[in-house]
Structure formats: structure tokens, C-alpha cells
Amino acid sequence: MEENKENKVDKTGKISRRQLLGGALAAAVLPVASSFTGLVQEEVPPVAPADPTKVQGIPPGKIGTRSPFENPARKASDISSRSPLQDFYSTITPSDLHFERHHAGIPNIDPEKYELLIHGMVDRPMKFSLADLKRFPAFTRTCFIECAGNFRRGKAEMTPQEILGLTSQSEWTGVMLSTLLREVGVHPKAKWFLAEGGDAALLTRSIPIEKAWDDAIIAYGQNGEAIRPAQGYPARLLLPGWEGNTNVKWLRRIEISDQPYFTREETSKYTYPVNGKIRMFSFEMDARSIITYPSYPQQVQRGWIEIRGIAWSGRGKVTKVEVSTDAGKTWNDANLQEPVLSKAHTYFRHLWQWNGAETEILSRVTDETGYIQPTLKQLVDARGADIGGYHMNPITSWIIKRNGQVLFKPEKYK
Amino acid sequence: MNMGFKRAGLAIAVLLATALALYFIFIPAQGDYPKSFGFGKTATAADIATVDFDIRPDGKGLPAGEGRADSGRVIYVAKCAACHGADGKEIKGVKLPGPPLVTSAKGKSKTIGNYWPYATTLFDYVKRTMPYNAPGSLSNDEVYALSAYLLSANKFISENTVMNARSLPKVVMPARDLFVRDDRKGGNEVK
């Protein structure tokens, strides 16, 4: 999917002028055949000409590529891939680095055949083609999507990507679900809707109808272009601030109902133990922050360090991020990068002079509801020691060793 | 149609009343929208029937057909055991491709036996996406039989209980009482 279209050898086997002129770029990316994807890139160390002012550069092309010196990459397992949060300078996640989580792989959907069906407790059940969806008044919004299971810990050698790389941010475009609901006419007794994906998992979630009237979007655009297949092409449900799994991708059907369905994804999964009970329909992502610089495996030097990171809340705007450079004894307000958007990753920065002594740095966010990001201990105290992996948003600390090494501080709670 | 329009108006009024002024930065004003844009087509009963097979805890959506644990076991061995284990139980130190489906005394996993609140979810899920290597390939009778097998292996029904649209929603799953709605509300409180 992310193959380099600029550097293909043409059908006759001749190497194009583009490649001859390509210099470093062409050399860095050699297309090789693979039975799986057809064409994948094999990386060789990039080489730049000694003096780039003395050779012609690459001419304009159809599809751009990254500098061969930059290799940000997701970290993939069988079921998900994580965004390299430590590599981002601001809050939009490049679409090809957006995290992925799917239950039956990425389906290949023909946009011409795509249809969204809305039925159930409506006056007129209707189906909308992709072209139909695009004719409705459109709406664009920047917000994060975070997987409810975005919590890893256990050892000191962990990057932000490994700890909580299941959160990403895009500028999404689509039609408000409320616009479509006006079109079908919803019965006054409707309380929920079921959203179903068109992948082999036919993933389903029950969503309170208020969210549909509030800010739900049927999104077909991501960062200005068509949504990526891994993010739900050709159209997905977007529920700003709500756990990733409810943002059903490849959305093919919405059924309006007066009760929830208790699907497998909202009973067996995406529920978690709380003091002997099991909490379900846990939708909003509570506020969270992480320092992405400095972080493992970076190395810092004594002197001025700009501490940087991201903070977000599924309940609205970030109002404050505090940074501590003395293991939480004292806190300083970080600068928030404007504009601060509701339910969106917000970049923060805090200037600090490190004196070279071993210390611990950490951040904590406050959102507009007054919620303050808790410690792991506070979460365990509130929920019991048998916490699951869902909806965990504890403060993340980094230890800075005297030699400048930065390590994740995994905390014990049992 | 009219209803929807009123409902939308109401929703907007509610938003106003609750003074969530913030939302107006994001939500486009729909006041100037026509009653209907006329985009899209009316869906026929046939359009709906081909994709609508979700099942609610009250049994709504369950199809005709039936099955018992003995035939379910035969299907299980042929189509499920490779990934979920010979008897669906967790095997210590072994990670199978699929999660365990039957609770065992020693097992620690969340399974149908100790964690699922509704038997209808089992039918719905297996019908829509299992077996993993051939999703959606099972007949309704097969899914009833597999449900009977897995529910009896988890000791919720006897080996002879027939599972169909009437009996399946009646199966009582003890975990149901453990499930509570989320009560987190934001604000200065950790829940």
C-alpha cells in the first residue's frame, strides 16, 4: 500500500530517466518482488551527493516520497500497528503512520459497490452510495482516535510508540450522521444505533443515539484525501473522543434501535473489571498525556532541553498540561501549542535546564471538565487491582540517568 | 421524515439549553437545511434482509432452525478445534490461534463460561465471523448446534437441550449480573 510509485522499473524493463536522474532517492529505494504485496521497498543506506548544488535534482513527480534519510515506521503485530509518536513534530499523524487495529484484516472494497444502509426505527429505510454521501453538506474536523486498549508496560526499554502508540490524529471530512438521520426520520423512541463494518469481522457496536445527534461523522476523507483502507475506506464512523473500537471502519450499516445489542465487542471485549463488577459501554477516552521528548531510547545532554509531548481528552479541550522534572514533587505549566482543539491531540512544550543529576520527568493533563490525569496507583485504588488493559490513562514517567540515558519507568501495582 | 426533522431540532435545542456552546464551533448549523436533500435511495425489504442478521438479547433477529450439543461437537471438531483447542479449554503454556471458549477450573482467561452476559451474543458472533478462515460460512442449524455445544460444555444447559429461537435467549449466563454501565463523568474524580 505504501509502495513507492516513483521508482518502478517500466514495463519494458528499462530504467526511466527519472531514475537515472534520481540519484540518491532512486538508489535508496529498490523495488523488489514479493509474493505478498507484489512490490515492496528494500532499504539500503541512503547516500547523498557530496555537493547537491553541483548535480541536477529529481524532477517533479506524481507521488511524493519522504527523504531517504527519514524512516518513521509503525510497529506492527498480527492485529495492530502503532504510531511512532516520538517521531512527530506536531499533532497530525501522517496517514501512512496512523495506528491500525482490525479484527479480520483490511478489506478491499470497491467504492462503486459501496453502500451505507440505515434502517430500523426510521420512517424511511435508505441506502446511500459513496457519491450520495459526498453530495450532502460536508464537514471537517481534526480529532484523535485512540484504542481503548492503549496501555503497555513492563520494562524500562520502551518507546512512547510501544507504551501508547495506539493513538493517532487526522483531519477528517465527511457528512454529519445527524444530517443522514434527518433524511431517514428517526422514531422518537429510538435510544441506540448499531454500527456494522463491512470487513470479514462484520464488527458491530451499539452506540447511544445522542452521540449521533451530537458530533458523529460518517467520514470519507482523511488529511485531505480519501480515507486510507486501513482507516476504513471508503467510509467509516467517527465518534470524536470515544474509544477507537466504536469508530467502526468500512461502515456498511446503521440500525436504529430502542436498546443495545450486547455484541461480542461490547461484552467479551472492551469491558473491564472494576471492583468485582465489569464495566461496559465505557465510551469516552479520559484525558491523557505523554512526554515524547526526551524519551527512550534517546540520549540527552546537560543544559537546555525542551521537553515536548502530546496531551488529549475525549471529553473536550485540554486546559492545562503540567510538567514535573523532579519526580512529581513540583509542577510547572507547559506551553500549549495553539490552536487547542476539542477532543484532539494537543502539543505541549516546557523549557528546562538539566543539571546532570539523575531525575524523573513526567507530565499530567487537566481537561475542560476539571479531570486531572491520574497516576497508576490512583486508577488501581479506584478500580481494584484486577484492572484490565482497557481505558488506562496513567501518568507516564521517564527516568533520566546521569549519563543522559532516558528510560521508561514501569510501575508495579499488584 | 417529519419526526427526524423535529428530533434534530430538539437535539439542537437540548444542546443549546445545556449551554455546550463549544459544540457550535464544530457542528454546522442545520437550520437552513431543506427538509430532505433527496440523496440516496429507499431501501427495500430485500436490501435489508441480506445484511441484517444481528441478534438482540431478547432474541429479536434469531432465525429459524435448531441444533443440539452432540451435532455441535462434531462440527466443532471439524471446523473450530484447530484454532480453539480440542475441547475449547485453555492449555497452560500453549497459545492457540483463537481464544479459549470453555471455562476450566485452572484456566485464567475470560471465556464464554465466566465472562459472557448473553447467550445470544454467541450465536450472533459465530454466525457473522467464524470460523476465522471461512467467515460467515455456517448455516443457521450449524450455529445453533455449535451454540448448544459451547453452552453445554460451559455447563449452562444440559447435553440434550435443543437450541433454537425460543430457547437460546432463555439461557441464563451468570456473568450478566456482573455487568454495570460506565459511570465515569469527567470532572475531578478518578473512576
XYZ file of C-alpha atoms in Angstrom:
605
model
C 0.000 0.000 0.000
C 2.811 2.375 0.811
C 4.927 1.302 -2.134
C 6.982 3.872 -3.901
C 5.350 4.609 -7.223
C 8.118 6.880 -8.427
C 10.766 4.267 -8.624
C 9.192 1.431 -10.542
C 11.049 -0.018 -13.474
C 8.787 0.428 -16.511
C 7.192 -2.483 -18.377
C 9.961 -2.762 -20.936
C 12.438 -3.268 -18.135
C 14.178 -0.006 -18.978
C 15.157 2.239 -16.179
C 13.416 5.573 -16.579
C 15.081 8.900 -16.913
C 13.541 9.760 -13.617
C 15.523 7.010 -12.003
C 18.716 7.892 -13.791
C 18.293 11.434 -12.600
C 17.039 10.212 -9.308
C 20.428 9.940 -7.682
C 20.189 9.280 -4.009
C 16.429 8.777 -3.951
C 16.387 6.104 -6.609
C 19.345 4.357 -5.082
C 17.777 4.305 -1.687
C 14.609 2.566 -2.729
C 14.921 -0.542 -4.837
C 11.685 -2.229 -5.798
C 11.874 -5.957 -5.167
C 9.278 -8.570 -5.927
C 7.453 -10.174 -3.045
C 4.754 -12.780 -3.305
C 2.662 -10.908 -0.769
C 2.426 -7.325 -1.928
C 3.889 -7.560 -5.391
C 6.276 -4.707 -4.841
C 7.892 -3.727 -1.602
C 10.777 -1.466 -0.841
C 14.083 -2.776 0.279
C 16.015 -0.232 2.213
C 19.663 0.438 1.525
C 21.526 3.154 3.379
C 20.914 6.473 1.607
C 23.816 8.318 0.063
C 23.697 11.991 -0.829
C 25.988 13.587 -3.389
C 28.947 15.325 -1.773
C 27.685 18.653 -3.103
C 23.979 18.726 -4.029
C 24.470 22.131 -5.664
C 26.552 20.509 -8.393
C 24.067 17.903 -9.686
C 20.544 18.204 -11.076
C 17.908 17.138 -8.621
C 14.892 14.929 -9.181
C 12.186 16.390 -11.467
C 8.596 16.802 -10.258
C 6.660 13.570 -9.902
C 3.174 12.217 -9.387
C 3.559 10.908 -5.864
C 5.953 12.378 -3.340
C 8.175 10.406 -1.020
C 9.923 11.040 2.258
C 13.565 11.948 2.366
C 15.539 8.721 2.192
C 17.105 9.834 5.454
C 13.766 9.728 7.278
C 12.269 6.354 8.091
C 9.435 6.768 10.557
C 7.597 3.456 10.794
C 4.716 1.829 12.550
C 5.404 -1.122 14.764
C 3.150 -3.928 13.660
C 1.862 -7.113 15.276
C -0.669 -9.540 13.788
C -3.625 -7.457 14.919
C -2.434 -3.884 15.227
C 0.285 -1.404 14.377
C 1.463 1.513 16.482
C 2.195 5.111 15.547
C 5.778 6.340 16.098
C 4.700 9.158 18.438
C 8.317 10.038 19.251
C 8.943 10.953 15.600
C 6.196 13.577 15.236
C 6.825 17.335 15.473
C 3.159 18.289 15.669
C -0.215 16.688 16.092
C -1.379 15.495 12.660
C -0.390 11.874 12.173
C 0.768 11.274 8.587
C -1.917 8.992 7.161
C 0.510 6.161 6.414
C 1.626 6.194 10.047
C -1.857 6.208 11.610
C -2.199 3.306 14.035
C -4.207 0.292 12.918
C -6.339 -2.196 14.783
C -8.551 -4.595 12.943
C -10.125 -7.933 13.695
C -10.082 -9.569 10.273
C -7.529 -7.653 8.225
C -8.078 -4.715 5.885
C -10.875 -5.385 3.400
C -10.542 -4.401 -0.242
C -13.776 -2.525 -1.013
C -14.841 -1.277 -4.457
C -16.111 2.290 -3.905
C -18.553 1.866 -6.804
C -20.233 -1.003 -4.983
C -20.136 0.593 -1.548
C -23.449 1.322 0.161
C -24.398 2.545 3.607
C -27.768 1.205 4.747
C -29.716 2.992 7.501
C -32.774 1.148 8.772
C -34.563 0.006 11.929
C -36.645 2.563 13.833
C -36.822 5.038 10.971
C -39.613 6.454 8.818
C -37.859 5.507 5.612
C -35.001 2.975 5.459
C -32.441 4.240 2.972
C -29.201 3.291 1.300
C -26.540 5.780 0.310
C -23.809 5.271 -2.240
C -20.424 6.886 -1.657
C -21.374 9.518 -4.254
C -24.600 10.178 -2.310
C -22.656 10.673 0.925
C -20.379 13.175 -0.787
C -23.327 15.242 -2.087
C -24.532 16.071 1.431
C -23.142 19.159 3.180
C -19.620 18.205 4.254
C -17.838 18.879 7.487
C -14.184 18.752 8.510
C -12.817 18.193 11.986
C -9.450 17.344 13.496
C -9.557 14.825 16.319
C -7.701 11.878 17.765
C -8.719 8.249 17.681
C -7.324 6.129 20.486
C -7.723 2.397 21.007
C -9.297 1.614 24.376
C -6.548 -0.963 24.943
C -3.727 1.567 24.560
C -1.660 0.594 27.592
C 1.600 -1.358 27.624
C 4.206 -1.507 30.359
C 6.593 -3.939 31.936
C 10.168 -2.900 31.167
C 12.364 0.190 31.082
C 13.328 -0.123 27.426
C 10.041 1.056 25.940
C 9.386 3.898 23.495
C 6.266 6.117 23.506
C 5.202 4.112 20.447
C 5.419 0.868 22.412
C 3.741 2.243 25.521
C 0.790 4.010 23.890
C 1.211 4.144 20.109
C -2.426 3.195 19.560
C -3.463 6.833 19.300
C -3.288 8.982 16.172
C -4.802 12.158 14.839
C -6.184 13.139 11.448
C -8.224 15.871 9.879
C -11.390 14.005 8.947
C -14.026 15.030 6.400
C -17.471 13.601 5.889
C -21.156 14.119 6.452
C -22.595 14.573 9.928
C -24.555 11.465 10.892
C -27.321 13.807 12.113
C -27.733 15.049 8.520
C -28.385 11.477 7.367
C -30.705 10.772 10.280
C -32.842 13.768 9.300
C -33.079 12.225 5.865
C -34.394 8.856 7.135
C -36.508 10.231 10.003
C -35.773 8.659 13.385
C -38.562 7.431 15.664
C -38.834 9.399 18.912
C -38.392 6.202 20.964
C -35.010 5.369 19.407
C -32.228 5.221 22.003
C -29.346 3.356 20.346
C -27.935 2.553 16.970
C -25.916 -0.416 15.834
C -22.937 0.322 13.580
C -21.640 -2.524 11.425
C -18.402 -2.725 9.443
C -18.069 -4.348 6.042
C -14.928 -6.367 6.802
C -14.757 -10.113 7.430
C -15.329 -9.466 11.149
C -18.601 -7.641 10.354
C -17.700 -5.786 13.523
C -20.679 -4.338 15.390
C -21.062 -1.828 18.215
C -24.142 -0.323 19.899
C -23.942 3.456 20.282
C -26.289 5.738 22.253
C -28.328 7.783 19.751
C -27.355 11.061 21.485
C -23.882 10.691 20.027
C -25.404 10.600 16.543
C -27.191 13.926 17.147
C -24.150 15.378 18.861
C -20.969 15.056 16.798
C -20.827 11.703 14.945
C -19.477 11.896 11.409
C -19.544 9.468 8.508
C -16.032 10.210 7.304
C -14.723 9.595 3.793
C -11.779 11.999 3.894
C -8.578 11.817 5.907
C -5.985 14.583 5.818
C -7.416 15.970 2.616
C -7.641 12.781 0.560
C -9.768 9.659 0.550
C -9.592 7.731 3.807
C -6.884 5.045 3.802
C -8.023 1.404 3.530
C -6.547 0.703 6.970
C -8.643 3.553 8.369
C -11.930 2.462 6.858
C -12.027 3.192 3.126
C -14.355 4.193 1.651
C -16.239 5.439 4.741
C -16.096 4.996 8.492
C -17.937 6.085 11.570
C -16.128 8.770 13.530
C -17.176 9.343 17.132
C -14.895 12.129 18.371
C -13.369 11.347 21.758
C -14.804 7.821 22.008
C -12.833 4.597 22.212
C -11.345 3.552 18.880
C -13.376 0.363 18.502
C -16.660 2.310 18.344
C -15.370 4.278 15.345
C -16.468 1.424 13.091
C -14.445 1.265 9.878
C -15.737 0.235 6.438
C -19.176 1.199 7.773
C -21.889 -0.577 5.807
C -24.956 -0.482 8.021
C -26.625 1.520 10.800
C -29.678 0.084 12.539
C -31.684 2.358 14.809
C -32.990 0.603 17.922
C -34.510 1.226 21.334
C -31.921 -0.957 23.094
C -28.310 -2.060 22.774
C -27.369 -5.391 21.164
C -24.619 -6.543 23.556
C -22.372 -7.576 20.704
C -19.191 -9.530 21.319
C -17.119 -6.330 21.021
C -19.070 -4.684 23.846
C -19.254 -7.661 26.213
C -16.394 -10.127 25.775
C -14.115 -7.270 24.680
C -13.872 -3.556 25.532
C -15.248 -4.144 29.043
C -13.116 -4.264 32.186
C -13.237 -5.283 35.826
C -13.958 -2.546 38.332
C -14.120 -3.596 41.982
C -15.626 -7.014 41.295
C -18.010 -5.771 38.603
C -17.489 -5.481 34.855
C -17.776 -2.009 33.394
C -19.408 -1.858 29.972
C -20.325 0.838 27.449
C -17.269 2.782 28.519
C -17.060 5.239 25.656
C -15.187 8.467 26.418
C -11.414 8.354 26.451
C -10.286 10.087 29.629
C -7.571 12.733 29.487
C -4.018 11.566 28.978
C -0.579 12.953 28.174
C 2.915 11.695 27.486
C 6.310 13.298 27.092
C 7.614 12.151 23.705
C 10.917 14.050 24.007
C 13.052 13.133 25.759
C 12.009 9.504 25.839
C 13.584 6.068 25.449
C 15.889 5.370 23.575
C 17.004 8.981 23.249
C 20.114 10.317 24.907
C 20.171 13.840 26.359
C 22.892 16.259 27.311
C 23.243 18.507 30.316
C 21.932 22.026 29.653
C 18.781 23.294 27.968
C 16.216 20.707 26.984
C 12.807 21.499 25.528
C 10.523 18.842 26.958
C 7.810 18.050 24.398
C 4.772 15.866 24.238
C 1.107 15.428 23.467
C -1.996 15.636 25.646
C -5.619 14.927 24.801
C -9.066 14.314 26.253
C -12.118 12.570 24.851
C -14.288 14.941 26.872
C -13.262 18.242 25.308
C -10.304 20.570 25.320
C -7.050 20.235 27.159
C -6.902 23.213 29.522
C -3.568 22.591 31.210
C -0.529 20.365 30.994
C 1.886 20.345 33.886
C 5.405 19.004 33.681
C 7.480 17.873 36.626
C 11.238 17.458 36.373
C 11.691 16.284 39.961
C 9.655 13.077 40.082
C 6.376 14.857 40.794
C 7.452 16.998 43.755
C 6.867 20.269 41.898
C 4.941 21.041 38.725
C 5.273 23.701 36.021
C 2.650 24.720 33.467
C 3.762 23.741 29.971
C 3.061 25.898 26.908
C 0.199 24.590 24.815
C 0.531 24.909 21.048
C -2.438 26.793 19.624
C -4.974 26.124 18.340
C -6.103 23.819 21.144
C -8.931 21.753 19.658
C -11.615 19.781 21.437
C -11.028 16.015 21.565
C -7.691 16.469 19.849
C -4.032 15.788 20.464
C -2.538 18.999 21.795
C 1.197 19.622 21.614
C 2.908 20.913 24.751
C 6.415 22.165 25.408
C 8.362 23.077 28.522
C 11.853 24.520 28.637
C 14.137 23.000 31.247
C 17.768 23.204 32.230
C 19.096 19.822 33.246
C 21.926 19.903 35.754
C 23.075 16.373 35.038
C 21.708 14.727 38.198
C 19.550 11.604 37.859
C 15.886 12.590 37.861
C 12.437 11.678 36.693
C 10.303 13.727 34.295
C 6.555 13.384 33.873
C 3.500 15.213 32.569
C -0.101 15.442 33.685
C -3.026 16.932 31.809
C -6.207 18.640 33.012
C -9.200 18.841 30.671
C -12.065 21.288 30.496
C -14.253 19.157 32.783
C -11.633 19.555 35.523
C -10.435 15.962 35.206
C -6.783 15.549 36.142
C -4.801 12.667 34.640
C -4.332 10.112 37.424
C -1.367 8.051 38.499
C -1.442 4.282 38.031
C -1.933 3.993 41.772
C -4.993 6.260 41.699
C -6.507 4.131 38.936
C -5.844 0.917 40.825
C -7.244 2.426 44.032
C -10.406 3.420 42.170
C -10.899 0.217 40.191
C -9.237 -2.539 42.176
C -6.036 -4.444 41.472
C -7.703 -6.612 38.829
C -7.600 -3.807 36.259
C -7.917 -4.899 32.675
C -5.970 -3.273 29.882
C -8.827 -1.017 28.767
C -9.242 2.695 29.492
C -5.954 3.030 31.320
C -4.548 6.559 31.113
C -1.935 6.807 33.872
C 0.791 9.410 34.104
C 3.909 8.200 32.282
C 7.313 8.908 33.842
C 10.749 8.844 32.265
C 13.930 8.368 34.265
C 16.964 10.349 33.125
C 20.210 8.697 34.153
C 23.348 10.685 34.909
C 24.849 9.567 31.594
C 21.859 11.075 29.759
C 20.119 7.790 29.078
C 16.316 8.034 29.177
C 14.309 5.055 30.448
C 10.598 4.374 30.865
C 9.589 3.967 34.492
C 7.355 0.911 34.671
C 5.349 0.960 37.850
C 4.237 -2.011 39.884
C 0.720 -2.011 41.237
C -0.021 -5.541 42.364
C -39.274 12.232 7.861
C -41.048 14.936 9.817
C -40.150 13.117 13.014
C -36.473 13.163 12.141
C -36.616 16.854 11.433
C -38.289 17.573 14.757
C -35.887 15.262 16.523
C -32.923 17.120 15.044
C -34.450 20.433 16.066
C -34.965 19.069 19.527
C -31.424 17.809 19.762
C -30.089 21.202 18.790
C -32.340 22.859 21.368
C -31.113 20.458 24.025
C -27.538 21.265 23.146
C -28.305 24.970 23.465
C -30.101 24.503 26.743
C -27.205 22.617 28.246
C -25.065 25.566 27.203
C -22.473 23.438 25.496
C -21.584 26.488 23.473
C -18.422 24.747 22.411
C -20.246 22.397 20.132
C -21.272 25.257 17.905
C -17.706 25.701 16.870
C -17.912 22.242 15.404
C -21.424 21.359 14.469
C -22.620 23.045 11.309
C -25.928 24.879 11.631
C -28.575 22.683 10.072
C -31.339 25.264 10.388
C -31.034 26.221 6.747
C -31.108 22.635 5.503
C -34.077 21.587 3.395
C -36.461 19.072 4.899
C -34.874 16.482 2.660
C -31.922 16.614 0.281
C -33.356 13.725 -1.691
C -29.981 11.966 -1.988
C -29.892 8.188 -1.591
C -32.474 5.536 -2.357
C -35.224 3.935 -0.347
C -34.006 0.543 0.872
C -36.259 -2.403 0.069
C -37.073 -5.229 2.484
C -34.794 -7.439 0.378
C -31.907 -4.937 0.650
C -32.239 -5.063 4.415
C -32.734 -8.825 4.728
C -29.425 -9.657 3.004
C -27.319 -7.783 5.576
C -29.464 -7.579 8.703
C -28.851 -10.629 10.869
C -27.867 -9.087 14.175
C -29.418 -10.577 17.284
C -30.530 -8.866 20.452
C -30.576 -10.391 23.943
C -34.379 -10.585 23.762
C -33.963 -12.939 20.780
C -35.015 -10.434 18.119
C -33.262 -11.426 14.915
C -32.819 -15.127 15.694
C -33.569 -17.172 12.555
C -35.482 -20.444 12.158
C -33.506 -23.637 12.721
C -32.180 -25.622 15.657
C -29.316 -27.737 16.921
C -28.042 -29.858 19.803
C -24.748 -30.311 21.573
C -23.957 -33.742 20.055
C -24.067 -32.499 16.468
C -22.417 -29.265 17.620
C -19.455 -31.231 18.964
C -18.943 -32.890 15.565
C -18.945 -29.500 13.803
C -16.666 -28.067 16.489
C -14.051 -30.769 15.995
C -14.138 -30.320 12.217
C -14.260 -26.533 11.978
C -13.145 -24.931 15.230
C -10.849 -27.174 17.242
C -7.761 -26.407 15.136
C -7.710 -22.867 16.493
C -9.653 -23.068 19.764
C -8.314 -26.386 21.080
C -9.725 -29.918 21.178
C -12.254 -29.099 23.895
C -12.087 -25.293 23.797
C -10.234 -25.113 27.100
C -7.165 -23.069 27.902
C -3.996 -25.161 27.758
C -1.344 -23.991 30.165
C 1.705 -22.631 28.384
C 0.142 -23.008 24.935
C -1.052 -20.064 22.886
C -3.620 -21.248 20.384
C -4.595 -19.103 17.370
C -8.037 -18.454 18.883
C -9.077 -17.662 22.464
C -10.407 -20.423 24.782
C -14.184 -20.852 24.606
C -14.793 -23.120 27.579
C -14.049 -22.220 31.185
C -11.845 -24.663 33.056
C -11.125 -24.834 36.758
C -7.484 -23.898 36.275
C -7.857 -21.505 33.357
C -7.485 -17.780 33.969
C -8.941 -16.473 30.724
C -12.182 -14.602 30.275
C -14.386 -17.043 28.396
C -17.983 -17.624 27.415
C -18.286 -19.596 30.649
C -17.186 -16.935 33.109
C -17.475 -13.619 31.287
C -20.222 -13.560 28.633
C -23.506 -11.946 29.753
C -25.806 -13.202 26.955
C -26.045 -16.471 25.011
C -27.497 -14.576 22.036
C -24.129 -12.869 21.552
C -22.580 -16.274 20.887
C -24.962 -17.005 18.025
C -24.578 -13.506 16.609
C -20.773 -13.558 16.711
C -20.205 -17.080 15.396
C -22.693 -16.513 12.584
C -21.129 -13.233 11.473
C -17.447 -14.039 11.576
C -16.454 -17.598 12.473
C -14.729 -19.825 11.537
C -11.961 -17.266 11.165
C -10.673 -18.919 7.989
C -14.141 -19.041 6.359
C -16.170 -16.219 7.924
C -19.924 -16.351 7.521
C -19.919 -19.872 6.046
C -22.036 -21.606 8.695
C -25.731 -22.453 8.283
C -28.204 -21.398 10.978
C -28.595 -25.033 12.099
C -24.816 -25.344 12.447
C -24.648 -22.167 14.536
C -27.484 -23.390 16.791
C -25.674 -26.725 17.207
C -22.338 -25.024 17.980
C -24.077 -22.710 20.456
C -25.641 -25.753 22.143
C -22.262 -27.496 22.316
C -20.398 -24.494 23.735
C -23.175 -23.653 26.215
C -23.334 -27.242 27.441
C -19.527 -27.545 27.620
C -19.677 -24.429 29.827
C -22.381 -26.162 31.897
C -25.172 -23.659 31.253
C -27.508 -26.182 29.590
C -27.785 -29.956 29.576
C -26.413 -32.008 26.673
C -29.926 -32.629 25.394
C -31.315 -29.115 25.367
C -32.276 -28.067 21.842
C -31.170 -24.560 20.940
C -33.491 -22.540 18.731
C -35.014 -19.054 18.520
C -37.126 -19.694 21.625
C -34.666 -21.478 23.915
C -31.423 -19.615 23.230
C -32.473 -16.214 24.696
C -33.662 -18.039 27.848
C -30.225 -19.425 28.714
C -29.106 -17.663 31.878
C -25.488 -16.569 31.909
C -24.352 -15.849 35.489
C -21.856 -13.199 34.383
C -24.772 -10.988 33.385
C -25.171 -9.736 36.936
C -21.582 -8.518 36.960
C -22.030 -6.074 34.092
C -22.612 -2.441 35.042
C -22.885 0.673 32.892
C -19.964 3.059 32.829
C -20.443 5.853 35.356
C -17.366 7.941 34.628
C -18.381 11.526 34.022
C -15.190 13.543 33.828
C -14.656 16.218 36.450
C -12.219 15.957 39.280
C -12.811 12.318 40.065
C -10.887 9.176 39.140
C -13.180 6.246 38.416
